[in-house]
GROMACS .gro file of C-alpha atoms in nm:
model
  446
    1UNK     CA    1   0.000   0.000   0.000
    2UNK     CA    2   0.144   0.344  -0.095
    3UNK     CA    3   0.200   0.626   0.154
    4UNK     CA    4  -0.110   0.824   0.051
    5UNK     CA    5  -0.338   0.526   0.103
    6UNK     CA    6  -0.181   0.450   0.439
    7UNK     CA    7  -0.235   0.806   0.553
    8UNK     CA    8  -0.595   0.807   0.429
    9UNK     CA    9  -0.656   0.488   0.626
   10UNK     CA   10  -0.509   0.648   0.938
   11UNK     CA   11  -0.738   0.948   0.896
   12UNK     CA   12  -1.047   0.729   0.869
   13UNK     CA   13  -0.956   0.552   1.192
   14UNK     CA   14  -0.898   0.877   1.378
   15UNK     CA   15  -1.219   1.030   1.249
   16UNK     CA   16  -1.411   0.741   1.404
   17UNK     CA   17  -1.216   0.700   1.728
   18UNK     CA   18  -1.115   1.056   1.823
   19UNK     CA   19  -1.361   1.308   1.685
   20UNK     CA   20  -1.688   1.181   1.842
   21UNK     CA   21  -1.558   1.251   2.195
   22UNK     CA   22  -1.439   1.600   2.106
   23UNK     CA   23  -1.748   1.689   1.907
   24UNK     CA   24  -1.985   1.576   2.182
   25UNK     CA   25  -1.788   1.777   2.438
   26UNK     CA   26  -1.815   2.088   2.224
   27UNK     CA   27  -2.190   2.031   2.175
   28UNK     CA   28  -2.242   2.024   2.551
   29UNK     CA   29  -2.014   2.326   2.601
   30UNK     CA   30  -2.208   2.529   2.347
   31UNK     CA   31  -2.544   2.433   2.497
   32UNK     CA   32  -2.428   2.534   2.844
   33UNK     CA   33  -2.299   2.873   2.732
   34UNK     CA   34  -2.603   2.980   2.525
   35UNK     CA   35  -2.901   2.796   2.678
   36UNK     CA   36  -2.975   3.111   2.875
   37UNK     CA   37  -3.121   3.246   2.549
   38UNK     CA   38  -3.416   3.010   2.607
   39UNK     CA   39  -3.405   3.025   2.987
   40UNK     CA   40  -3.433   3.405   2.969
   41UNK     CA   41  -3.786   3.383   2.830
   42UNK     CA   42  -3.904   3.277   3.178
   43UNK     CA   43  -3.608   3.367   3.398
   44UNK     CA   44  -3.607   3.738   3.316
   45UNK     CA   45  -3.975   3.763   3.407
   46UNK     CA   46  -3.949   3.547   3.721
   47UNK     CA   47  -3.642   3.730   3.853
   48UNK     CA   48  -3.721   4.078   3.718
   49UNK     CA   49  -3.412   4.108   3.494
   50UNK     CA   50  -3.405   4.390   3.236
   51UNK     CA   51  -3.252   4.341   2.888
   52UNK     CA   52  -2.940   4.525   3.008
   53UNK     CA   53  -2.902   4.303   3.317
   54UNK     CA   54  -2.949   3.994   3.103
   55UNK     CA   55  -2.708   4.118   2.836
   56UNK     CA   56  -2.435   4.193   3.090
   57UNK     CA   57  -2.475   3.855   3.257
   58UNK     CA   58  -2.479   3.675   2.925
   59UNK     CA   59  -2.165   3.855   2.814
   60UNK     CA   60  -1.968   3.807   3.137
   61UNK     CA   61  -1.916   3.443   3.045
   62UNK     CA   62  -1.715   3.551   2.742
   63UNK     CA   63  -1.519   3.814   2.935
   64UNK     CA   64  -1.388   3.565   3.192
   65UNK     CA   65  -1.345   3.303   2.920
   66UNK     CA   66  -1.121   3.545   2.732
   67UNK     CA   67  -0.928   3.668   3.036
   68UNK     CA   68  -0.839   3.315   3.150
   69UNK     CA   69  -0.785   3.170   2.802
   70UNK     CA   70  -0.408   3.219   2.788
   71UNK     CA   71  -0.334   3.113   3.151
   72UNK     CA   72  -0.549   2.805   3.102
   73UNK     CA   73  -0.370   2.713   2.779
   74UNK     CA   74  -0.029   2.758   2.939
   75UNK     CA   75  -0.130   2.519   3.218
   76UNK     CA   76  -0.260   2.279   2.956
   77UNK     CA   77   0.085   2.259   2.797
   78UNK     CA   78   0.222   2.146   3.135
   79UNK     CA   79  -0.037   1.885   3.231
   80UNK     CA   80  -0.135   1.765   2.883
   81UNK     CA   81  -0.447   1.828   2.672
   82UNK     CA   82  -0.643   1.521   2.782
   83UNK     CA   83  -0.611   1.587   3.157
   84UNK     CA   84  -0.688   1.955   3.112
   85UNK     CA   85  -0.991   1.879   2.896
   86UNK     CA   86  -1.134   1.658   3.171
   87UNK     CA   87  -1.073   1.927   3.436
   88UNK     CA   88  -1.247   2.188   3.223
   89UNK     CA   89  -1.551   1.972   3.161
   90UNK     CA   90  -1.597   1.867   3.523
   91UNK     CA   91  -1.595   2.225   3.650
   92UNK     CA   92  -1.809   2.379   3.378
   93UNK     CA   93  -2.069   2.099   3.404
   94UNK     CA   94  -2.105   2.158   3.778
   95UNK     CA   95  -2.135   2.535   3.741
   96UNK     CA   96  -2.376   2.513   3.446
   97UNK     CA   97  -2.603   2.295   3.656
   98UNK     CA   98  -2.578   2.531   3.955
   99UNK     CA   99  -2.719   2.812   3.738
  100UNK     CA  100  -3.059   2.680   3.844
  101UNK     CA  101  -3.009   2.836   4.189
  102UNK     CA  102  -2.962   3.195   4.066
  103UNK     CA  103  -3.202   3.446   4.226
  104UNK     CA  104  -3.047   3.795   4.196
  105UNK     CA  105  -2.857   3.991   3.927
  106UNK     CA  106  -2.533   3.967   4.129
  107UNK     CA  107  -2.566   3.589   4.155
  108UNK     CA  108  -2.638   3.576   3.782
  109UNK     CA  109  -2.326   3.780   3.707
  110UNK     CA  110  -2.106   3.571   3.937
  111UNK     CA  111  -2.224   3.237   3.800
  112UNK     CA  112  -2.183   3.341   3.437
  113UNK     CA  113  -1.834   3.475   3.515
  114UNK     CA  114  -1.738   3.150   3.690
  115UNK     CA  115  -1.874   2.945   3.401
  116UNK     CA  116  -1.638   3.133   3.170
  117UNK     CA  117  -1.343   3.075   3.404
  118UNK     CA  118  -1.423   2.703   3.415
  119UNK     CA  119  -1.452   2.667   3.038
  120UNK     CA  120  -1.153   2.890   2.950
  121UNK     CA  121  -0.896   2.706   2.744
  122UNK     CA  122  -1.143   2.447   2.614
  123UNK     CA  123  -1.121   2.539   2.246
  124UNK     CA  124  -0.741   2.597   2.236
  125UNK     CA  125  -0.701   2.262   2.412
  126UNK     CA  126  -0.909   2.096   2.141
  127UNK     CA  127  -0.712   2.268   1.864
  128UNK     CA  128  -0.379   2.180   2.023
  129UNK     CA  129  -0.488   1.820   2.068
  130UNK     CA  130  -0.608   1.783   1.708
  131UNK     CA  131  -0.290   1.943   1.567
  132UNK     CA  132  -0.099   1.646   1.707
  133UNK     CA  133  -0.321   1.400   1.519
  134UNK     CA  134  -0.434   1.551   1.188
  135UNK     CA  135  -0.203   1.684   0.910
  136UNK     CA  136  -0.299   2.006   0.729
  137UNK     CA  137  -0.444   1.824   0.429
  138UNK     CA  138  -0.706   1.667   0.657
  139UNK     CA  139  -0.729   1.928   0.931
  140UNK     CA  140  -1.010   2.131   0.773
  141UNK     CA  141  -1.232   1.823   0.758
  142UNK     CA  142  -1.141   1.724   1.113
  143UNK     CA  143  -1.209   2.069   1.253
  144UNK     CA  144  -1.530   2.092   1.049
  145UNK     CA  145  -1.661   1.790   1.237
  146UNK     CA  146  -1.580   1.971   1.560
  147UNK     CA  147  -1.728   2.293   1.433
  148UNK     CA  148  -2.062   2.134   1.359
  149UNK     CA  149  -2.104   2.120   1.737
  150UNK     CA  150  -2.271   2.464   1.759
  151UNK     CA  151  -2.536   2.390   1.495
  152UNK     CA  152  -2.584   2.039   1.637
  153UNK     CA  153  -2.621   2.201   1.979
  154UNK     CA  154  -2.879   2.436   1.824
  155UNK     CA  155  -3.070   2.131   1.697
  156UNK     CA  156  -3.070   1.967   2.040
  157UNK     CA  157  -3.131   2.287   2.233
  158UNK     CA  158  -3.407   2.403   2.002
  159UNK     CA  159  -3.577   2.065   2.012
  160UNK     CA  160  -3.586   2.022   2.390
  161UNK     CA  161  -3.561   2.368   2.548
  162UNK     CA  162  -3.919   2.464   2.475
  163UNK     CA  163  -4.043   2.141   2.628
  164UNK     CA  164  -3.821   2.183   2.936
  165UNK     CA  165  -3.968   2.528   2.991
  166UNK     CA  166  -4.311   2.363   2.980
  167UNK     CA  167  -4.212   2.171   3.297
  168UNK     CA  168  -4.266   2.496   3.491
  169UNK     CA  169  -4.397   2.408   3.837
  170UNK     CA  170  -4.298   2.040   3.831
  171UNK     CA  171  -4.122   1.949   4.155
  172UNK     CA  172  -4.157   2.310   4.270
  173UNK     CA  173  -3.902   2.416   4.008
  174UNK     CA  174  -3.941   2.676   3.737
  175UNK     CA  175  -3.909   2.563   3.376
  176UNK     CA  176  -3.580   2.752   3.336
  177UNK     CA  177  -3.442   2.567   3.640
  178UNK     CA  178  -3.526   2.233   3.479
  179UNK     CA  179  -3.348   2.355   3.165
  180UNK     CA  180  -3.022   2.428   3.350
  181UNK     CA  181  -3.042   2.099   3.542
  182UNK     CA  182  -3.102   1.874   3.241
  183UNK     CA  183  -2.856   2.052   3.013
  184UNK     CA  184  -2.577   2.102   3.269
  185UNK     CA  185  -2.516   1.752   3.406
  186UNK     CA  186  -2.400   1.588   3.076
  187UNK     CA  187  -2.075   1.788   3.097
  188UNK     CA  188  -1.976   1.610   3.418
  189UNK     CA  189  -2.072   1.269   3.281
  190UNK     CA  190  -1.881   1.313   2.953
  191UNK     CA  191  -1.568   1.426   3.140
  192UNK     CA  192  -1.550   1.086   3.307
  193UNK     CA  193  -1.603   0.908   2.975
  194UNK     CA  194  -1.324   1.108   2.807
  195UNK     CA  195  -1.087   1.032   3.096
  196UNK     CA  196  -1.145   0.663   3.040
  197UNK     CA  197  -1.149   0.636   2.661
  198UNK     CA  198  -0.975   0.931   2.487
  199UNK     CA  199  -0.606   0.860   2.404
  200UNK     CA  200  -0.340   1.125   2.468
  201UNK     CA  201  -0.114   1.080   2.161
  202UNK     CA  202  -0.102   0.862   1.847
  203UNK     CA  203   0.201   0.672   1.977
  204UNK     CA  204   0.008   0.513   2.265
  205UNK     CA  205  -0.286   0.365   2.072
  206UNK     CA  206  -0.299   0.001   1.965
  207UNK     CA  207  -0.537   0.058   1.674
  208UNK     CA  208  -0.260   0.214   1.457
  209UNK     CA  209   0.013  -0.009   1.319
  210UNK     CA  210   0.380   0.086   1.333
  211UNK     CA  211   0.369   0.177   0.964
  212UNK     CA  212   0.063   0.395   1.012
  213UNK     CA  213   0.220   0.578   1.307
  214UNK     CA  214   0.537   0.636   1.106
  215UNK     CA  215   0.347   0.775   0.808
  216UNK     CA  216   0.144   1.004   1.031
  217UNK     CA  217   0.463   1.137   1.192
  218UNK     CA  218   0.614   1.209   0.851
  219UNK     CA  219   0.304   1.402   0.741
  220UNK     CA  220   0.295   1.612   1.059
  221UNK     CA  221   0.668   1.689   1.032
  222UNK     CA  222   0.627   1.794   0.669
  223UNK     CA  223   0.352   2.039   0.765
  224UNK     CA  224   0.565   2.188   1.044
  225UNK     CA  225   0.846   2.261   0.797
  226UNK     CA  226   0.615   2.474   0.580
  227UNK     CA  227   0.517   2.719   0.856
  228UNK     CA  228   0.679   3.063   0.841
  229UNK     CA  229   0.845   3.087   1.184
  230UNK     CA  230   0.812   3.386   1.417
  231UNK     CA  231   1.105   3.471   1.644
  232UNK     CA  232   0.929   3.435   1.981
  233UNK     CA  233   0.704   3.155   2.104
  234UNK     CA  234   0.580   3.294   2.436
  235UNK     CA  235   0.279   3.517   2.509
  236UNK     CA  236   0.460   3.834   2.404
  237UNK     CA  237   0.569   3.662   2.087
  238UNK     CA  238   0.211   3.564   2.010
  239UNK     CA  239   0.081   3.914   2.074
  240UNK     CA  240   0.345   4.063   1.841
  241UNK     CA  241   0.276   3.811   1.564
  242UNK     CA  242   0.077   3.987   1.287
  243UNK     CA  243  -0.112   3.667   1.204
  244UNK     CA  244  -0.226   3.626   1.566
  245UNK     CA  245  -0.336   3.989   1.585
  246UNK     CA  246  -0.522   3.982   1.255
  247UNK     CA  247  -0.701   3.654   1.331
  248UNK     CA  248  -0.779   3.791   1.677
  249UNK     CA  249  -0.944   4.108   1.548
  250UNK     CA  250  -1.122   3.915   1.272
  251UNK     CA  251  -1.285   3.702   1.542
  252UNK     CA  252  -1.350   4.001   1.766
  253UNK     CA  253  -1.552   4.179   1.499
  254UNK     CA  254  -1.717   3.853   1.391
  255UNK     CA  255  -1.836   3.766   1.741
  256UNK     CA  256  -1.934   4.128   1.803
  257UNK     CA  257  -2.169   4.094   1.508
  258UNK     CA  258  -2.340   3.763   1.594
  259UNK     CA  259  -2.318   3.662   1.961
  260UNK     CA  260  -2.575   3.917   2.078
  261UNK     CA  261  -2.815   3.781   1.819
  262UNK     CA  262  -2.751   3.420   1.919
  263UNK     CA  263  -2.813   3.495   2.286
  264UNK     CA  264  -3.126   3.699   2.211
  265UNK     CA  265  -3.258   3.503   1.912
  266UNK     CA  266  -3.581   3.383   2.080
  267UNK     CA  267  -3.665   3.738   2.192
  268UNK     CA  268  -3.572   3.888   1.853
  269UNK     CA  269  -3.782   3.635   1.664
  270UNK     CA  270  -4.071   3.686   1.903
  271UNK     CA  271  -4.066   4.058   1.822
  272UNK     CA  272  -3.992   4.039   1.449
  273UNK     CA  273  -4.190   3.729   1.350
  274UNK     CA  274  -4.444   3.692   1.635
  275UNK     CA  275  -4.337   3.329   1.691
  276UNK     CA  276  -4.408   3.121   2.002
  277UNK     CA  277  -4.140   2.939   2.200
  278UNK     CA  278  -4.196   2.594   2.048
  279UNK     CA  279  -4.191   2.733   1.692
  280UNK     CA  280  -3.873   2.926   1.761
  281UNK     CA  281  -3.717   2.606   1.892
  282UNK     CA  282  -3.799   2.426   1.568
  283UNK     CA  283  -3.657   2.716   1.364
  284UNK     CA  284  -3.333   2.709   1.566
  285UNK     CA  285  -3.313   2.332   1.515
  286UNK     CA  286  -3.372   2.371   1.142
  287UNK     CA  287  -3.096   2.629   1.112
  288UNK     CA  288  -2.867   2.389   1.298
  289UNK     CA  289  -2.932   2.113   1.043
  290UNK     CA  290  -2.857   2.344   0.749
  291UNK     CA  291  -2.553   2.486   0.928
  292UNK     CA  292  -2.415   2.138   0.988
  293UNK     CA  293  -2.430   2.056   0.617
  294UNK     CA  294  -2.260   2.383   0.521
  295UNK     CA  295  -1.984   2.343   0.781
  296UNK     CA  296  -1.891   1.996   0.654
  297UNK     CA  297  -1.898   2.122   0.295
  298UNK     CA  298  -1.681   2.423   0.386
  299UNK     CA  299  -1.424   2.206   0.565
  300UNK     CA  300  -1.400   1.962   0.274
  301UNK     CA  301  -1.380   2.238   0.014
  302UNK     CA  302  -1.113   2.434   0.203
  303UNK     CA  303  -0.895   2.121   0.229
  304UNK     CA  304  -0.939   2.066  -0.145
  305UNK     CA  305  -0.820   2.410  -0.261
  306UNK     CA  306  -0.638   2.536   0.051
  307UNK     CA  307  -0.773   2.893   0.037
  308UNK     CA  308  -0.978   2.894   0.359
  309UNK     CA  309  -0.993   3.273   0.392
  310UNK     CA  310  -1.148   3.319   0.047
  311UNK     CA  311  -1.443   3.101   0.142
  312UNK     CA  312  -1.470   3.275   0.481
  313UNK     CA  313  -1.501   3.613   0.308
  314UNK     CA  314  -1.785   3.491   0.085
  315UNK     CA  315  -1.981   3.346   0.376
  316UNK     CA  316  -1.921   3.655   0.592
  317UNK     CA  317  -2.080   3.868   0.320
  318UNK     CA  318  -2.384   3.639   0.339
  319UNK     CA  319  -2.395   3.699   0.717
  320UNK     CA  320  -2.405   4.073   0.657
  321UNK     CA  321  -2.702   4.026   0.424
  322UNK     CA  322  -2.880   3.821   0.691
  323UNK     CA  323  -2.821   4.086   0.958
  324UNK     CA  324  -2.955   4.362   0.734
  325UNK     CA  325  -3.264   4.157   0.642
  326UNK     CA  326  -3.338   4.079   1.007
  327UNK     CA  327  -3.289   4.444   1.107
  328UNK     CA  328  -3.514   4.578   0.831
  329UNK     CA  329  -3.772   4.294   0.844
  330UNK     CA  330  -4.088   4.450   0.699
  331UNK     CA  331  -4.248   4.104   0.713
  332UNK     CA  332  -4.216   3.798   0.939
  333UNK     CA  333  -4.092   3.589   0.646
  334UNK     CA  334  -3.804   3.826   0.574
  335UNK     CA  335  -3.710   3.817   0.943
  336UNK     CA  336  -3.710   3.438   0.940
  337UNK     CA  337  -3.510   3.431   0.615
  338UNK     CA  338  -3.254   3.677   0.751
  339UNK     CA  339  -3.213   3.473   1.070
  340UNK     CA  340  -3.168   3.150   0.874
  341UNK     CA  341  -2.907   3.304   0.642
  342UNK     CA  342  -2.708   3.437   0.936
  343UNK     CA  343  -2.744   3.127   1.155
  344UNK     CA  344  -2.641   2.892   0.873
  345UNK     CA  345  -2.339   3.092   0.751
  346UNK     CA  346  -2.185   3.231   1.070
  347UNK     CA  347  -2.033   2.909   1.205
  348UNK     CA  348  -1.858   2.811   0.878
  349UNK     CA  349  -1.690   3.155   0.883
  350UNK     CA  350  -1.549   3.078   1.228
  351UNK     CA  351  -1.446   2.730   1.119
  352UNK     CA  352  -1.248   2.859   0.822
  353UNK     CA  353  -1.072   3.127   1.027
  354UNK     CA  354  -0.986   2.882   1.307
  355UNK     CA  355  -0.867   2.621   1.056
  356UNK     CA  356  -0.626   2.882   0.918
  357UNK     CA  357  -0.444   2.918   1.251
  358UNK     CA  358  -0.263   2.579   1.251
  359UNK     CA  359  -0.175   2.642   0.885
  360UNK     CA  360  -0.010   2.975   0.970
  361UNK     CA  361   0.145   2.919   1.316
  362UNK     CA  362   0.427   2.687   1.421
  363UNK     CA  363   0.364   2.407   1.669
  364UNK     CA  364   0.555   2.599   1.937
  365UNK     CA  365   0.329   2.900   1.886
  366UNK     CA  366   0.006   2.708   1.845
  367UNK     CA  367  -0.125   2.668   2.202
  368UNK     CA  368  -0.052   3.023   2.320
  369UNK     CA  369  -0.126   3.169   1.977
  370UNK     CA  370  -0.473   3.017   1.953
  371UNK     CA  371  -0.542   3.113   2.313
  372UNK     CA  372  -0.445   3.473   2.237
  373UNK     CA  373  -0.661   3.471   1.924
  374UNK     CA  374  -0.953   3.329   2.118
  375UNK     CA  375  -0.912   3.596   2.387
  376UNK     CA  376  -0.976   3.863   2.126
  377UNK     CA  377  -1.275   3.665   2.000
  378UNK     CA  378  -1.425   3.643   2.348
  379UNK     CA  379  -1.392   4.018   2.403
  380UNK     CA  380  -1.624   4.059   2.105
  381UNK     CA  381  -1.853   3.794   2.252
  382UNK     CA  382  -1.865   3.981   2.584
  383UNK     CA  383  -1.947   4.317   2.430
  384UNK     CA  384  -2.206   4.191   2.182
  385UNK     CA  385  -2.491   4.079   2.414
  386UNK     CA  386  -2.430   4.369   2.653
  387UNK     CA  387  -2.452   4.626   2.374
  388UNK     CA  388  -2.753   4.445   2.230
  389UNK     CA  389  -2.929   4.471   2.566
  390UNK     CA  390  -2.844   4.840   2.603
  391UNK     CA  391  -2.973   4.911   2.251
  392UNK     CA  392  -3.292   4.717   2.324
  393UNK     CA  393  -3.365   4.910   2.643
  394UNK     CA  394  -3.276   5.245   2.482
  395UNK     CA  395  -3.475   5.206   2.159
  396UNK     CA  396  -3.743   4.955   2.251
  397UNK     CA  397  -3.638   4.720   1.970
  398UNK     CA  398  -3.348   4.523   1.823
  399UNK     CA  399  -3.306   4.693   1.483
  400UNK     CA  400  -3.041   4.945   1.591
  401UNK     CA  401  -2.826   4.670   1.741
  402UNK     CA  402  -2.859   4.458   1.428
  403UNK     CA  403  -2.751   4.744   1.201
  404UNK     CA  404  -2.448   4.799   1.427
  405UNK     CA  405  -2.375   4.425   1.405
  406UNK     CA  406  -2.374   4.448   1.024
  407UNK     CA  407  -2.113   4.725   1.049
  408UNK     CA  408  -1.895   4.507   1.274
  409UNK     CA  409  -1.925   4.219   1.026
  410UNK     CA  410  -1.812   4.454   0.747
  411UNK     CA  411  -1.495   4.530   0.948
  412UNK     CA  412  -1.439   4.156   0.980
  413UNK     CA  413  -1.456   4.112   0.603
  414UNK     CA  414  -1.207   4.395   0.543
  415UNK     CA  415  -0.956   4.237   0.782
  416UNK     CA  416  -0.994   3.894   0.622
  417UNK     CA  417  -0.924   4.042   0.280
  418UNK     CA  418  -0.608   4.206   0.417
  419UNK     CA  419  -0.488   3.890   0.598
  420UNK     CA  420  -0.542   3.679   0.287
  421UNK     CA  421  -0.329   3.923   0.088
  422UNK     CA  422  -0.051   3.913   0.351
  423UNK     CA  423  -0.051   3.533   0.368
  424UNK     CA  424  -0.025   3.494  -0.008
  425UNK     CA  425   0.274   3.730  -0.022
  426UNK     CA  426   0.449   3.566   0.278
  427UNK     CA  427   0.405   3.215   0.142
  428UNK     CA  428   0.539   3.313  -0.200
  429UNK     CA  429   0.849   3.465  -0.040
  430UNK     CA  430   0.895   3.162   0.192
  431UNK     CA  431   0.872   2.924  -0.104
  432UNK     CA  432   1.147   3.116  -0.285
  433UNK     CA  433   1.372   3.091   0.022
  434UNK     CA  434   1.316   2.715   0.051
  435UNK     CA  435   1.379   2.671  -0.322
  436UNK     CA  436   1.705   2.867  -0.292
  437UNK     CA  437   1.826   2.650  -0.002
  438UNK     CA  438   1.746   2.333  -0.195
  439UNK     CA  439   1.930   2.465  -0.501
  440UNK     CA  440   2.243   2.549  -0.296
  441UNK     CA  441   2.231   2.197  -0.156
  442UNK     CA  442   2.292   2.061  -0.504
  443UNK     CA  443   1.942   1.970  -0.614
  444UNK     CA  444   1.706   2.124  -0.861
  445UNK     CA  445   1.429   2.335  -0.702
  446UNK     CA  446   1.085   2.184  -0.732
   0.00000   0.00000   0.00000
């Protein structure tokens, strides 16, 4: 069997044995960070929370997530990605469940902040872990399977959240308390499963032969040699790396444009389309199904042609169109169409940007670099729901916030265009340098 076939066989094995654990963990993580969008329908009324109080509490998760992202990732490098992943899941599952005991705005703020602290480092840990298993030619497809977690979570959350809210009064609990209880505990359970069954590195598994392990190592080493190195590999080095900064601000503007909508989607759709809770749940589930298909297609296509940022730009423009349609919304159908366009396209944009990071950063930069990038992203996530809530209380509607979100998304597109231009120039120059070295060594440049 030739090398390409061996490597393809290795990838199939890893897709089946590695990715399901990671994907399920990300599904649960996403549910636990955004299920307040459904809980708020009852919780805000029961506890007397204004849109501003809710928006601040919703956003505080992302603030603490961002602040503790780099420290968490640095600890992960010391203890190993598998152990750190289990620690993260145990603590966030317990805190997500304890959200059911919130009674005051201060308690709401504290619990959301602690949830972010607990989950900080989760995504960089996943990315670091996968970079040790999947070469660049397969990484887009691997990450796309991880990135379908948010739309899959939307399917699950939309399908069951409305029904959980209908349990209001059962066992002397409010419906929103049942929602936090049922959707929080799976994080703790899955942490124990991952501790038992997820392998740490390819070298320790018995389901890869010696030949397969060797071929995988060759592919990963070949990818590492193609990365344009940056002088420093610590936090300061990451923060002075233009690629890290550009990807960071791309995510900041992207999350600024969509997170407020995601966390207020049921309320926005209630206003714009006069939908009830169950119908909104089905719409959210439907958008999750369509988003899943598009994410897998985007990951496969970006691996095929290698230009991930080009596809991200196209999909981000579609997101802008969705935001404008939802903001204008002269009819319920246009509001629904705008929401679907945005909900379906926004996660593939994130996938393609995140998939670019391992292609552009060295292994030594990867953990801290992705953590630094994600910190920028979470700052946008923190500001988005808070500003959405302020705009809602100030204007009595969501249109002003949605128009502002479209402006933020336009900034994201401009930065992606610039980064794509920089990357193309840098890679061309790096290829010339490598060709010159090979020529001086006595061989003909490829």
